[in-house]
PDB file of C-alpha atoms in Angstrom:
ATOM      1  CA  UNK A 261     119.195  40.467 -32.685  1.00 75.00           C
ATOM      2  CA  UNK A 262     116.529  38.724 -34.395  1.00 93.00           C
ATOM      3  CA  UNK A 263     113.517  36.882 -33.512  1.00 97.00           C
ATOM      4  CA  UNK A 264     113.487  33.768 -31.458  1.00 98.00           C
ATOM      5  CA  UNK A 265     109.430  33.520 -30.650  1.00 98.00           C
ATOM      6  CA  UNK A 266     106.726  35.146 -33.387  1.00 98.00           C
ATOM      7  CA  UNK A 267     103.163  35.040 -31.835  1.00 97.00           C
ATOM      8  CA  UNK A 268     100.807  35.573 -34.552  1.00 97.00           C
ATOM      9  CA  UNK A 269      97.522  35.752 -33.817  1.00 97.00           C
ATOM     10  CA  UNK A 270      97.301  33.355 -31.284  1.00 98.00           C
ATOM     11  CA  UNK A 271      93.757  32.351 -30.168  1.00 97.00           C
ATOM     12  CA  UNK A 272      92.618  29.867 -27.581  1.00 97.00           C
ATOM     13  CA  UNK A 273      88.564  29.189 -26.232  1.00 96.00           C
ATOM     14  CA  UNK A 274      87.601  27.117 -23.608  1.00 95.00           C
ATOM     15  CA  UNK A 275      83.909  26.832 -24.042  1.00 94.00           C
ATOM     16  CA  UNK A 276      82.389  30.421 -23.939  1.00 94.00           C
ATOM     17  CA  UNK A 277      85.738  31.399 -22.117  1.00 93.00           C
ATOM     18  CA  UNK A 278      88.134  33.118 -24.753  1.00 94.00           C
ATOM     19  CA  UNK A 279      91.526  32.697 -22.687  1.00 95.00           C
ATOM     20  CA  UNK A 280      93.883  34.167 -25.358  1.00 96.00           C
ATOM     21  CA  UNK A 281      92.295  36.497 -27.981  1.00 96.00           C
ATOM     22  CA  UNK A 282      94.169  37.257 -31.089  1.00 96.00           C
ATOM     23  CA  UNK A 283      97.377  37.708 -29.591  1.00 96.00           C
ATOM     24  CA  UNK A 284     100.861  39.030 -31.463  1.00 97.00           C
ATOM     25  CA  UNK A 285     104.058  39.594 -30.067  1.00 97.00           C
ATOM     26  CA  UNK A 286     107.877  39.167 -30.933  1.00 97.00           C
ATOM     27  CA  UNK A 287     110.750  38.004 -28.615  1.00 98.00           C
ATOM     28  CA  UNK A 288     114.383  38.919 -29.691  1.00 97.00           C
ATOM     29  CA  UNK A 289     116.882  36.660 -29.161  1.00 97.00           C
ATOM     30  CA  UNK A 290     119.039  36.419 -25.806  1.00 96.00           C
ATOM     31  CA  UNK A 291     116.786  38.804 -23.703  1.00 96.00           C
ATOM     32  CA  UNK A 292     114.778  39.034 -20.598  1.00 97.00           C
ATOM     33  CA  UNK A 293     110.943  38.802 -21.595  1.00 98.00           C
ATOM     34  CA  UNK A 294     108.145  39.342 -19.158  1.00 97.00           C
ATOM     35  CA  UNK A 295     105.108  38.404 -19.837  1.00 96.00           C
ATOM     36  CA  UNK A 296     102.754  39.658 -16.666  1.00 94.00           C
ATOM     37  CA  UNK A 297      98.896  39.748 -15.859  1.00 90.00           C
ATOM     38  CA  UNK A 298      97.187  38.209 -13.411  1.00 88.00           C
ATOM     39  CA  UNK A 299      95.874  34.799 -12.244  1.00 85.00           C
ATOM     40  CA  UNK A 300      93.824  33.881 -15.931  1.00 85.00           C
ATOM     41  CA  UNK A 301      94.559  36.709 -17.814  1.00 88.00           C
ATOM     42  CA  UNK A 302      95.781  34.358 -20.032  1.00 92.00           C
ATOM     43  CA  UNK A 303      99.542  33.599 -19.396  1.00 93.00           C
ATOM     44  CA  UNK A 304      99.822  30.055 -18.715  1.00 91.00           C
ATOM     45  CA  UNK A 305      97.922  29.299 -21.649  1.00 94.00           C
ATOM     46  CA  UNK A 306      99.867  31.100 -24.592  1.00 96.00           C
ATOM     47  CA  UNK A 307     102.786  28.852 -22.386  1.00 95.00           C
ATOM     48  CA  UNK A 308     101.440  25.728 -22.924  1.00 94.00           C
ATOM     49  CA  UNK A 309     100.641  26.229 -26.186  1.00 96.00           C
ATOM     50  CA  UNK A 310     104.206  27.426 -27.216  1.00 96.00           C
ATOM     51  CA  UNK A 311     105.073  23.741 -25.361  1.00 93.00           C
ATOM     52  CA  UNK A 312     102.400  22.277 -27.436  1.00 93.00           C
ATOM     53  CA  UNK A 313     100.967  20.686 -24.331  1.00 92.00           C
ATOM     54  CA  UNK A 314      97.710  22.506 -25.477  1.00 95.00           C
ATOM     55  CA  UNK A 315      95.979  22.896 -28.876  1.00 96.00           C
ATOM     56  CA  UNK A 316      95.571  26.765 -30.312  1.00 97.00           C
ATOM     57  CA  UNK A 317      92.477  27.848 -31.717  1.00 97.00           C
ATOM     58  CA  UNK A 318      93.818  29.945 -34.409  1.00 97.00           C
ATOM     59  CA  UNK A 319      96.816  31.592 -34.989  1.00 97.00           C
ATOM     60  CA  UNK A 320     100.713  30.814 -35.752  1.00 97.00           C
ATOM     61  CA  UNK A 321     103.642  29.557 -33.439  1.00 98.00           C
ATOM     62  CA  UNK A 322     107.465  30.191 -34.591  1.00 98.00           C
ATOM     63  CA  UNK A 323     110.214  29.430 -32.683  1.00 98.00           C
ATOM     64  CA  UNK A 324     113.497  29.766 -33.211  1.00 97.00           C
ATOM     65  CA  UNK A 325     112.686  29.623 -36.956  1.00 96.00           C
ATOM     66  CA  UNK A 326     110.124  26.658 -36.502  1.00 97.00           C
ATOM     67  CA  UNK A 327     107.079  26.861 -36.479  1.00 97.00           C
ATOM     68  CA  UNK A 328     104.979  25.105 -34.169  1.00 97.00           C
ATOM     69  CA  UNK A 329     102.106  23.259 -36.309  1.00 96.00           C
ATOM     70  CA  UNK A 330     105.091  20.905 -38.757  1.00 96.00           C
ATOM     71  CA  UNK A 331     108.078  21.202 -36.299  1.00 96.00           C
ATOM     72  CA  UNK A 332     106.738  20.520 -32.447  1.00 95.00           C
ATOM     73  CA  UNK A 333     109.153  18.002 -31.751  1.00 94.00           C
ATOM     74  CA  UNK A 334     111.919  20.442 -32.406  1.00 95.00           C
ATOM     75  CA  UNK A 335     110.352  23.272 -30.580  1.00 96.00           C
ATOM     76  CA  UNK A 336     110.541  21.144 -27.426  1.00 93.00           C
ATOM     77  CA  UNK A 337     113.867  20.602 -27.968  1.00 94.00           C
ATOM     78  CA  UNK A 338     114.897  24.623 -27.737  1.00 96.00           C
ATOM     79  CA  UNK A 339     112.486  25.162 -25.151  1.00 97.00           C
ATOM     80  CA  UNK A 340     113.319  24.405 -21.315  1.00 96.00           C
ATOM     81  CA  UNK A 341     110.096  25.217 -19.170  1.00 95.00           C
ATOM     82  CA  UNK A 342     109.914  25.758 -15.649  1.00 94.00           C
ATOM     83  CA  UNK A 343     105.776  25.452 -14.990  1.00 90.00           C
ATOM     84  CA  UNK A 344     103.883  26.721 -12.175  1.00 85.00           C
ATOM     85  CA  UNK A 345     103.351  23.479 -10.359  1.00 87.00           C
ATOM     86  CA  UNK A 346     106.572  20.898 -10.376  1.00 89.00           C
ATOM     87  CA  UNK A 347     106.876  18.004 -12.533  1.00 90.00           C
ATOM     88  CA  UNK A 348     109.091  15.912 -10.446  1.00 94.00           C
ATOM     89  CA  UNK A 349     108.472  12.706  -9.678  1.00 95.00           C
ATOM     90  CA  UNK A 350     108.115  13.044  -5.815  1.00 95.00           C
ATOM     91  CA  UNK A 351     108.839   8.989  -5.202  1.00 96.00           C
ATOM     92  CA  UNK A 352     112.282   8.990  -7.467  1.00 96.00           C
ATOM     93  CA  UNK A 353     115.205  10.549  -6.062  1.00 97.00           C
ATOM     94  CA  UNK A 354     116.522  13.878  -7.767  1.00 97.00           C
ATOM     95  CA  UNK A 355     119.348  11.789  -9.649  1.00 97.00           C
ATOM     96  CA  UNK A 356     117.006   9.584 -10.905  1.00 97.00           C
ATOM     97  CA  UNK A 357     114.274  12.396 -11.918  1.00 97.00           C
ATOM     98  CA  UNK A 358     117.018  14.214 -13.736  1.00 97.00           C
ATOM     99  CA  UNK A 359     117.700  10.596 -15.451  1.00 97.00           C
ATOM    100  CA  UNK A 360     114.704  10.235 -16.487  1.00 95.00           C
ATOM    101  CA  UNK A 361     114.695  13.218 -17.683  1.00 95.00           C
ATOM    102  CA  UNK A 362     117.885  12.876 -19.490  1.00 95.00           C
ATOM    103  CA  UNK A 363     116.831   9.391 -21.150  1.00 95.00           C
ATOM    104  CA  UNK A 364     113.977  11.546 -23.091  1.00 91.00           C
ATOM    105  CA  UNK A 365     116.540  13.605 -25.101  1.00 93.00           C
ATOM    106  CA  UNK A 366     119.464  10.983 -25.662  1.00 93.00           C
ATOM    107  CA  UNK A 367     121.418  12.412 -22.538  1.00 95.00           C
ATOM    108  CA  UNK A 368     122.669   8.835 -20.976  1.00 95.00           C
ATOM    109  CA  UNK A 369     125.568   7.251 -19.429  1.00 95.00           C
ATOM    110  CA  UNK A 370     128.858   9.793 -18.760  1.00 97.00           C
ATOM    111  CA  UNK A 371     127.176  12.868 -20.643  1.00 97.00           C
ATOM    112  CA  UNK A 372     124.099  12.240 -18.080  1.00 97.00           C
ATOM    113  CA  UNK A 373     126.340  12.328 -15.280  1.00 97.00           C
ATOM    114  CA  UNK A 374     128.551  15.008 -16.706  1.00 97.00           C
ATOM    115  CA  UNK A 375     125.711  17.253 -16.841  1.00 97.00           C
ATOM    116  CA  UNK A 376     124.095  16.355 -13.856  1.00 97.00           C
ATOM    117  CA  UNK A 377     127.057  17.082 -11.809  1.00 97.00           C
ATOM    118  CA  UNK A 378     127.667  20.509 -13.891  1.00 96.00           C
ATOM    119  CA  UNK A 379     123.733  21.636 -12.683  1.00 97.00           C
ATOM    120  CA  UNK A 380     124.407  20.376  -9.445  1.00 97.00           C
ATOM    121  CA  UNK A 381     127.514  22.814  -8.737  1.00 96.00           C
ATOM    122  CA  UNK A 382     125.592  25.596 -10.310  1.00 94.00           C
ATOM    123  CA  UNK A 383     122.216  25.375  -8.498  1.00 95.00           C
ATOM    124  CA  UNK A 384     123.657  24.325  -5.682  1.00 94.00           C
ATOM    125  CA  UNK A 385     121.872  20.664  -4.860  1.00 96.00           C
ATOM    126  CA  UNK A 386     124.925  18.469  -4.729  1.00 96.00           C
ATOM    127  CA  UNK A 387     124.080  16.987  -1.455  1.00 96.00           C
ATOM    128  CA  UNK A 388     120.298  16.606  -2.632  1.00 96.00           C
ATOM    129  CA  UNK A 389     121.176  13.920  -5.446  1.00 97.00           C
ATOM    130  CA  UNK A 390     119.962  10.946  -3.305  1.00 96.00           C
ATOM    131  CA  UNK A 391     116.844  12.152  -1.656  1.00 97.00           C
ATOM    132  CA  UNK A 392     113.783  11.761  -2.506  1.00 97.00           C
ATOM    133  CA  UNK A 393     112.230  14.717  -4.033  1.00 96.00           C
ATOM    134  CA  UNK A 394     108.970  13.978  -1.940  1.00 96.00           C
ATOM    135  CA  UNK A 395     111.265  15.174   0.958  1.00 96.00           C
ATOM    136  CA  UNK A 396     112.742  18.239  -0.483  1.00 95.00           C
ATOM    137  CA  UNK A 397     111.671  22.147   0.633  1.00 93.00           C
ATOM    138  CA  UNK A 398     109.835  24.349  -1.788  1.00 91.00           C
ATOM    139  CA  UNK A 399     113.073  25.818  -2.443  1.00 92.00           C
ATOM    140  CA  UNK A 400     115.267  22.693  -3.125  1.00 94.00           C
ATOM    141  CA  UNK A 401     112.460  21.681  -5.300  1.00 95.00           C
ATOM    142  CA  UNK A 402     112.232  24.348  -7.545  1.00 94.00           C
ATOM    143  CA  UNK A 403     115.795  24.339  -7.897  1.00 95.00           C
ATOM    144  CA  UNK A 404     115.683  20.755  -9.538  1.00 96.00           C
ATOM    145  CA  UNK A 405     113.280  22.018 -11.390  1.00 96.00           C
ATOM    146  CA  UNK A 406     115.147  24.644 -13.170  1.00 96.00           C
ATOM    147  CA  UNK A 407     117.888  21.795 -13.451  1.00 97.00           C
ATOM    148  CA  UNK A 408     115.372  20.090 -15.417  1.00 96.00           C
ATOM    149  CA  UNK A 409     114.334  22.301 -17.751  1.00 96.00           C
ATOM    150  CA  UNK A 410     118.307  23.176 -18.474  1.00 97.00           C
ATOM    151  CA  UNK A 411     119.632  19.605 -18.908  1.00 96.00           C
ATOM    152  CA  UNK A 412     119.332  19.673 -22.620  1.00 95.00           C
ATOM    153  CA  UNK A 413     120.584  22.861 -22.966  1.00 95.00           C
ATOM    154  CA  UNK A 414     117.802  24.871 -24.325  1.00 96.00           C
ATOM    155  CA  UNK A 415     118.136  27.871 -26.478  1.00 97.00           C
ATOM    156  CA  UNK A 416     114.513  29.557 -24.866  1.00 97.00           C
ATOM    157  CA  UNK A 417     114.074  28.879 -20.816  1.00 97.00           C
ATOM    158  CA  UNK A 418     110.271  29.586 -19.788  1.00 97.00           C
ATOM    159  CA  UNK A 419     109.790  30.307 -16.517  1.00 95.00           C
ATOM    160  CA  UNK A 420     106.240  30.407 -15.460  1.00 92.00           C
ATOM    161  CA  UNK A 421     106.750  32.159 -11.814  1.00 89.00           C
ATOM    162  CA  UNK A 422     109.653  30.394 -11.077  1.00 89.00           C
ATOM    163  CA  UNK A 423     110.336  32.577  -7.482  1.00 87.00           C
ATOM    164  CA  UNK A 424     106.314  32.787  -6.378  1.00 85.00           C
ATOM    165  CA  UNK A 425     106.691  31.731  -2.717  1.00 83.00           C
ATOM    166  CA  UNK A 426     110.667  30.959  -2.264  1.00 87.00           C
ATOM    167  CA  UNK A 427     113.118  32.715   0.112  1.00 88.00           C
ATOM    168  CA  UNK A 428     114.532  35.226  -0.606  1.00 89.00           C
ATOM    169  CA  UNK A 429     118.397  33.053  -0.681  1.00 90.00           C
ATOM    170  CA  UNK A 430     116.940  30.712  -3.061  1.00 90.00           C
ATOM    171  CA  UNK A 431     115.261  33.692  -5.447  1.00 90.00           C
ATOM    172  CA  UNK A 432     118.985  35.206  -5.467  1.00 92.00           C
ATOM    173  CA  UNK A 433     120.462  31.961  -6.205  1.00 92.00           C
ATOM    174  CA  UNK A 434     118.117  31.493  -9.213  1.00 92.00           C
ATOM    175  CA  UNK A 435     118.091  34.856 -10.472  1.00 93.00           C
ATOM    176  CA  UNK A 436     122.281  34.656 -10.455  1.00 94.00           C
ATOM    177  CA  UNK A 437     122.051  31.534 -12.660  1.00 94.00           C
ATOM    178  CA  UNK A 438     119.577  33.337 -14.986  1.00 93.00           C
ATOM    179  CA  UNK A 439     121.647  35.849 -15.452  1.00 93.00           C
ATOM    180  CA  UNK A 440     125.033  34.149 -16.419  1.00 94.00           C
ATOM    181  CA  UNK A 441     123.115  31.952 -18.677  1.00 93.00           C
ATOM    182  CA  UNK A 442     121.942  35.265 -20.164  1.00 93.00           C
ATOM    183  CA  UNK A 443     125.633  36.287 -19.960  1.00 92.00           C
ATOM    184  CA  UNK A 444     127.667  33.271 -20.970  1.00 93.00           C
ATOM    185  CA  UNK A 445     125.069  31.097 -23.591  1.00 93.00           C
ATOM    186  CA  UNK A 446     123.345  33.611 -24.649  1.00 94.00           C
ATOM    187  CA  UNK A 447     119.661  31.982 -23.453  1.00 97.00           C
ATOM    188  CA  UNK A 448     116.636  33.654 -23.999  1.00 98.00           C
ATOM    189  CA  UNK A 449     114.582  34.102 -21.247  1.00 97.00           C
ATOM    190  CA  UNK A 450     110.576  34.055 -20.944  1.00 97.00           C
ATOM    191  CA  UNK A 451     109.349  34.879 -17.508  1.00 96.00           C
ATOM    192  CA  UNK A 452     106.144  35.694 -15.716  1.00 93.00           C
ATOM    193  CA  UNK A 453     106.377  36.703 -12.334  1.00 87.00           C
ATOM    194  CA  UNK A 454     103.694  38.398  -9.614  1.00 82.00           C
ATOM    195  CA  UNK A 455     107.677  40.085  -8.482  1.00 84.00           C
ATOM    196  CA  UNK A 456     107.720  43.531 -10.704  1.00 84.00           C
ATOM    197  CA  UNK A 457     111.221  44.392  -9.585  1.00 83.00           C
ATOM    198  CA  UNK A 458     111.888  41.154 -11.685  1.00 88.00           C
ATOM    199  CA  UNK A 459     109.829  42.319 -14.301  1.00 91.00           C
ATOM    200  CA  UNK A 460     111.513  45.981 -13.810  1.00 91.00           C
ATOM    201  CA  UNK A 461     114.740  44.325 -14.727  1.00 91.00           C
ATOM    202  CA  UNK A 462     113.526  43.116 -17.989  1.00 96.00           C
ATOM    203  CA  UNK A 463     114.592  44.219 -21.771  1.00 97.00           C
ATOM    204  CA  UNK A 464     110.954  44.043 -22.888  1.00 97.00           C
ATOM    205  CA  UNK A 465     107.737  43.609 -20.656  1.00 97.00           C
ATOM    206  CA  UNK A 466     103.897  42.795 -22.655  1.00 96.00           C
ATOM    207  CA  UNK A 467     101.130  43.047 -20.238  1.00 95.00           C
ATOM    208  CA  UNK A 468      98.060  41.124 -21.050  1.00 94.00           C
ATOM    209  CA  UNK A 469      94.664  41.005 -19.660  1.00 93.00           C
ATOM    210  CA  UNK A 470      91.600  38.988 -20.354  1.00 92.00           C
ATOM    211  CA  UNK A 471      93.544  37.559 -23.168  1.00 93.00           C
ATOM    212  CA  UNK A 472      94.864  40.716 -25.274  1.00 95.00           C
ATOM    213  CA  UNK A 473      97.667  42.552 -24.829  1.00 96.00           C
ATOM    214  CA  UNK A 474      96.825  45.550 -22.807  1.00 95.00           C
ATOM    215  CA  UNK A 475     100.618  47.217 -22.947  1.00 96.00           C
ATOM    216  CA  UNK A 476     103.948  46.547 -24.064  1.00 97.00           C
ATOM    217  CA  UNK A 477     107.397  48.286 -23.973  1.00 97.00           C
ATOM    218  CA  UNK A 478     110.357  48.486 -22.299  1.00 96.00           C
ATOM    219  CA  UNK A 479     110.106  49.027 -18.321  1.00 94.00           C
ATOM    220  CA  UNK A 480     111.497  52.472 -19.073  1.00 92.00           C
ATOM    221  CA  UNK A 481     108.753  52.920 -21.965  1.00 94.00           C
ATOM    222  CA  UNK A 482     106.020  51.851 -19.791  1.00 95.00           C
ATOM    223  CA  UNK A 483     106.858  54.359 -16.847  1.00 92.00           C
ATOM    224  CA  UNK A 484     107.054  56.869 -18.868  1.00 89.00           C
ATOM    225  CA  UNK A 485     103.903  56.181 -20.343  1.00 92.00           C
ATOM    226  CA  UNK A 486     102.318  55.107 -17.845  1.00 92.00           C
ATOM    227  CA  UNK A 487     102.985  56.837 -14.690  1.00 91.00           C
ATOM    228  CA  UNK A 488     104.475  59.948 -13.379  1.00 89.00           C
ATOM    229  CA  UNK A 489     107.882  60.863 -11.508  1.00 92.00           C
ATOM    230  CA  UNK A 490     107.776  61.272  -7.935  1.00 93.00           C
ATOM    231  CA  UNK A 491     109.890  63.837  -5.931  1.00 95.00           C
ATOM    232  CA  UNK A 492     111.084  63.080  -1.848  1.00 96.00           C
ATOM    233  CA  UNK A 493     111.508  66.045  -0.501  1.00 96.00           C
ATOM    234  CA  UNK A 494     113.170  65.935   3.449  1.00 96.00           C
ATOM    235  CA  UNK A 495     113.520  68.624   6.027  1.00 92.00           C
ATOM    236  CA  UNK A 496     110.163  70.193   5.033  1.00 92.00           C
ATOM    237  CA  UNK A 497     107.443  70.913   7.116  1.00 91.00           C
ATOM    238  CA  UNK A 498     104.049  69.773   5.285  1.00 93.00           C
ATOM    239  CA  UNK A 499     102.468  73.788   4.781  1.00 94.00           C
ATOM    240  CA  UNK A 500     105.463  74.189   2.213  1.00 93.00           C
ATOM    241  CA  UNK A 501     104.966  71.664   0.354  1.00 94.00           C
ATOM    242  CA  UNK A 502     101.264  71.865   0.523  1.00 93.00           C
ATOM    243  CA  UNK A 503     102.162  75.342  -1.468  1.00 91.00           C
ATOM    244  CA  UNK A 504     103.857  73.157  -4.338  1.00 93.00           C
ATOM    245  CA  UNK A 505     100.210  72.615  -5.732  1.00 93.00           C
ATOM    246  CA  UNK A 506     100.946  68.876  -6.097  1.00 94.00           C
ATOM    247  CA  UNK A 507      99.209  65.759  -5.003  1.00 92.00           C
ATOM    248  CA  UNK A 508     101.647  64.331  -2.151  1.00 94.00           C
ATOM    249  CA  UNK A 509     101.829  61.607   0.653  1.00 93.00           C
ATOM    250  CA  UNK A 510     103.846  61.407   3.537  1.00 95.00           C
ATOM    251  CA  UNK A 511     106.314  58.652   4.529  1.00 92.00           C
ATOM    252  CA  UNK A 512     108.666  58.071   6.750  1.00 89.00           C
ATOM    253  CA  UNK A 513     111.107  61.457   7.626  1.00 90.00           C
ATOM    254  CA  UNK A 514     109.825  63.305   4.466  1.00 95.00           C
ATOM    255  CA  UNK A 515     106.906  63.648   1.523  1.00 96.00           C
ATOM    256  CA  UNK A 516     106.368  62.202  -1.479  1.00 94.00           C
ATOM    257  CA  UNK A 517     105.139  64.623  -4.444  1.00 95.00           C
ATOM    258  CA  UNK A 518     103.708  63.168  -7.767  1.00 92.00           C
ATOM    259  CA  UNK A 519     104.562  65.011 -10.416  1.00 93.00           C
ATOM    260  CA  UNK A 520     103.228  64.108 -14.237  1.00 91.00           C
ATOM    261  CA  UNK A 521     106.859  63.965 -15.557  1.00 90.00           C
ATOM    262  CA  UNK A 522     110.400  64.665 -14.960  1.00 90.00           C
ATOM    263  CA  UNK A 523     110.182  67.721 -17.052  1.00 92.00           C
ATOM    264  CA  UNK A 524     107.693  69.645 -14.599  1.00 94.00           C
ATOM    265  CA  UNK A 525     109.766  68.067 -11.671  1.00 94.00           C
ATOM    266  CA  UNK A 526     112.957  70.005 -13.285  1.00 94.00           C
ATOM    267  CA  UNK A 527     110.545  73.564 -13.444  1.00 95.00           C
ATOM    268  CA  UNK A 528     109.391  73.060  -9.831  1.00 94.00           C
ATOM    269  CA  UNK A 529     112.406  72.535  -8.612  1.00 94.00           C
ATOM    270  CA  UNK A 530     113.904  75.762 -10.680  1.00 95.00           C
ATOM    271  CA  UNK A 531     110.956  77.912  -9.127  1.00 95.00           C
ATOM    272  CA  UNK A 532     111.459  77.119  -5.691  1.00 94.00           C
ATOM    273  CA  UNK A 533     115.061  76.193  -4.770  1.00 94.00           C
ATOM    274  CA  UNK A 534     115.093  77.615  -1.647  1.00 94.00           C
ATOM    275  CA  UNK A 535     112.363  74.421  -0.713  1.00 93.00           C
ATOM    276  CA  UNK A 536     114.532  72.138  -2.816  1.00 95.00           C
ATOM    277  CA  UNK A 537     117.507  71.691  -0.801  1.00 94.00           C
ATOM    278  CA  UNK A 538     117.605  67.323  -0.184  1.00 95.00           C
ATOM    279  CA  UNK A 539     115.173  65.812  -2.190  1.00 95.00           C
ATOM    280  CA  UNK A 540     115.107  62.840  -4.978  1.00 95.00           C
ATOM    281  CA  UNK A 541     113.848  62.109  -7.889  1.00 94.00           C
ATOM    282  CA  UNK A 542     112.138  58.513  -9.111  1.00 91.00           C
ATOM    283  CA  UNK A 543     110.376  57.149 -12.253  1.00 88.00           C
ATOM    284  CA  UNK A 544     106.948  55.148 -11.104  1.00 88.00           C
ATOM    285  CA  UNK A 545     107.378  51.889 -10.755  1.00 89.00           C
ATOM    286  CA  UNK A 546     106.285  48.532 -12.487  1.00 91.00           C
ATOM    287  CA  UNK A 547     103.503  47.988 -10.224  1.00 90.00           C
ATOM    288  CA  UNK A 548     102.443  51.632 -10.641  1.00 89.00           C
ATOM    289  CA  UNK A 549     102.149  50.771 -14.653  1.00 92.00           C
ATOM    290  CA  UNK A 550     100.438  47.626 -13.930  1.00 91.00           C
ATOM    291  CA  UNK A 551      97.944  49.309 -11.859  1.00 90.00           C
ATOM    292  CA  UNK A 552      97.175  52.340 -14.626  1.00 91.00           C
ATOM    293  CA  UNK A 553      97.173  49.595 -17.312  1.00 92.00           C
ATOM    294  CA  UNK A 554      94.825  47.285 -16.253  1.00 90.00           C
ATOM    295  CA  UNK A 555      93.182  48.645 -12.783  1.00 89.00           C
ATOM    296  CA  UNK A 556      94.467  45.630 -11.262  1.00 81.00           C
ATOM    297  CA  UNK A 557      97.147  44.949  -8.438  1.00 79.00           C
ATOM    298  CA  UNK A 558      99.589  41.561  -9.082  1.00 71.00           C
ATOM    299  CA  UNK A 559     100.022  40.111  -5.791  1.00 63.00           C
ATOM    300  CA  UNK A 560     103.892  39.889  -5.286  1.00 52.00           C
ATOM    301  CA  UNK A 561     106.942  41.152  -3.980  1.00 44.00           C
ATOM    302  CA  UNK A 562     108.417  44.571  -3.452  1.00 40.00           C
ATOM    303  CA  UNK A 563     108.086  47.027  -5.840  1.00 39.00           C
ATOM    304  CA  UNK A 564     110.987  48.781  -8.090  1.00 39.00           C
TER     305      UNK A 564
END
């Protein structure tokens, strides 16, 4: 797979405020990308840029071989962005905000409608098309949201914490049409989420703060780097497994030992199996990397 972003570089100052500082990174073609940090580390930013909805300081933009200072217009067009905050139109009605929408890119008439209908079976809002989007739930919002950002059929969709907030029903629902566009068209997909078992799920994760990249790797790379294994242990009482020699918590019907790596897991296990006789073993977890990479915590969902 080749490249479908290239970040070279990228720089961005608002006043004394250096938002995005000399930042690189590649995304391949048809994968997951997660692009985490927290509130102005720095995310949004390097988005709206790639949208050119913001100016760059420095740097160099291509996507999907074009690059973003002589080609913008046809960036747009292989980019479908889901932002933070909707763009709807809360007065129109969701037909006529995806017609709108449509008119911008040459999509009229039966194709509109074709489409349309085709968005509307798949994210589920075919009894919506009338109302006013002013009267829709956060869910049913977002939902025409990602409809909008798909109705040209982009080859990149950015999603810029598409689930922050939404039931879980509606997060399932969006995160099943993700994955067959993955599946079936072959659409790249750049997220940032405050969910890490969405991030957990991705082919490659960079983690940024104040700007810079602070990590990168695949979630399997980054745990191993990053954080330990952890072995639950049941049916022990707690002065055996204090004898282990290992940092370890308690939860609920058992303990919880943290072990530096699934190699020394394997030895204490080998040294002691008469202790060993229902246990687990479990890689950290994405917020456990987040939390050893930048000393932060990304307010979110559950962890995996």
């Amino acid at each position: 797979m080749g490249n479908i972003i290239e970040i070279n570089n990228l720089s961005k100052s608002f006043g004394d405020i250096k938002a995005v500082q000399d930042l690189s990174f590649r995304v391949k073609e048809g994968e997951l990308f997660a692009f985490l940090g927290v509130n102005g580390a720095g995310k949004s930013t390097t988005i709206n840029i790639m949208c050119a909805q913001l100016s760059k300081d420095s740097g160099s933009i291509i996507i999907n071989g074009n690059d973003l200072d002589r080609s913008a217009d046809q960036i747009k067009k292989d980019l479908g962005v889901v932002f933070q905050a909707s763009v709807l139109d809360s007065a129109l009605s969701v037909y006529d905000n995806l017609e709108s929408r449509g008119a911008l890119y040459g999509i009229i008439g039966e194709a509109l409608k074709a489409r349309v209908r085709e968005l509307a079976k798949i994210l589920d809002f075919e009894d919506l098309l009338k109302r006013p989007v002013g009267k829709l739930s956060g869910g049913q919002r977002r939902r025409i949201d990602i409809a909008r950002a798909l109705l040209h059929k982009p080859k990149i969709l950015v999603l810029d914490e598409p689930t922050t907030g939404l039931d879980p029903q509606t997060r399932r629902l969006i995160w099943s049409v993700i994955m067959d566009l993955r599946k079936n068209e072959g659409m790249t997909i750049f997220l940032t989420t405050h969910y890490m078992e969405e991030a957990a799920d991705a082919d490659f994760v960079v983690i940024i703060d104040s700007g810079k990249i602070s990590a990168e790797g695949t979630p399997l790379e980054l745990k191993n780097q990053y954080t330990g294994d952890f072995i639950t242990i049941y049916g022990l009482d707690e002065d055996k497994v204090k004898l282990l020699g290992y940092e370890y918590e308690p939860i609920r019907d058992a303990y919880r030992i943290a072990v530096p790596n699934t190699s020394v897991a394997t030895e204490l296990i080998i040294a002691h199996p008469e202790l060993f006789v229902d246990y687990e073993i479990t890689k950290g977890k994405m917020d456990d990397v987040f939390l050893s990479v930048t000393g932060k915590v990304l307010e979110g969902g559950a962890q995996k």
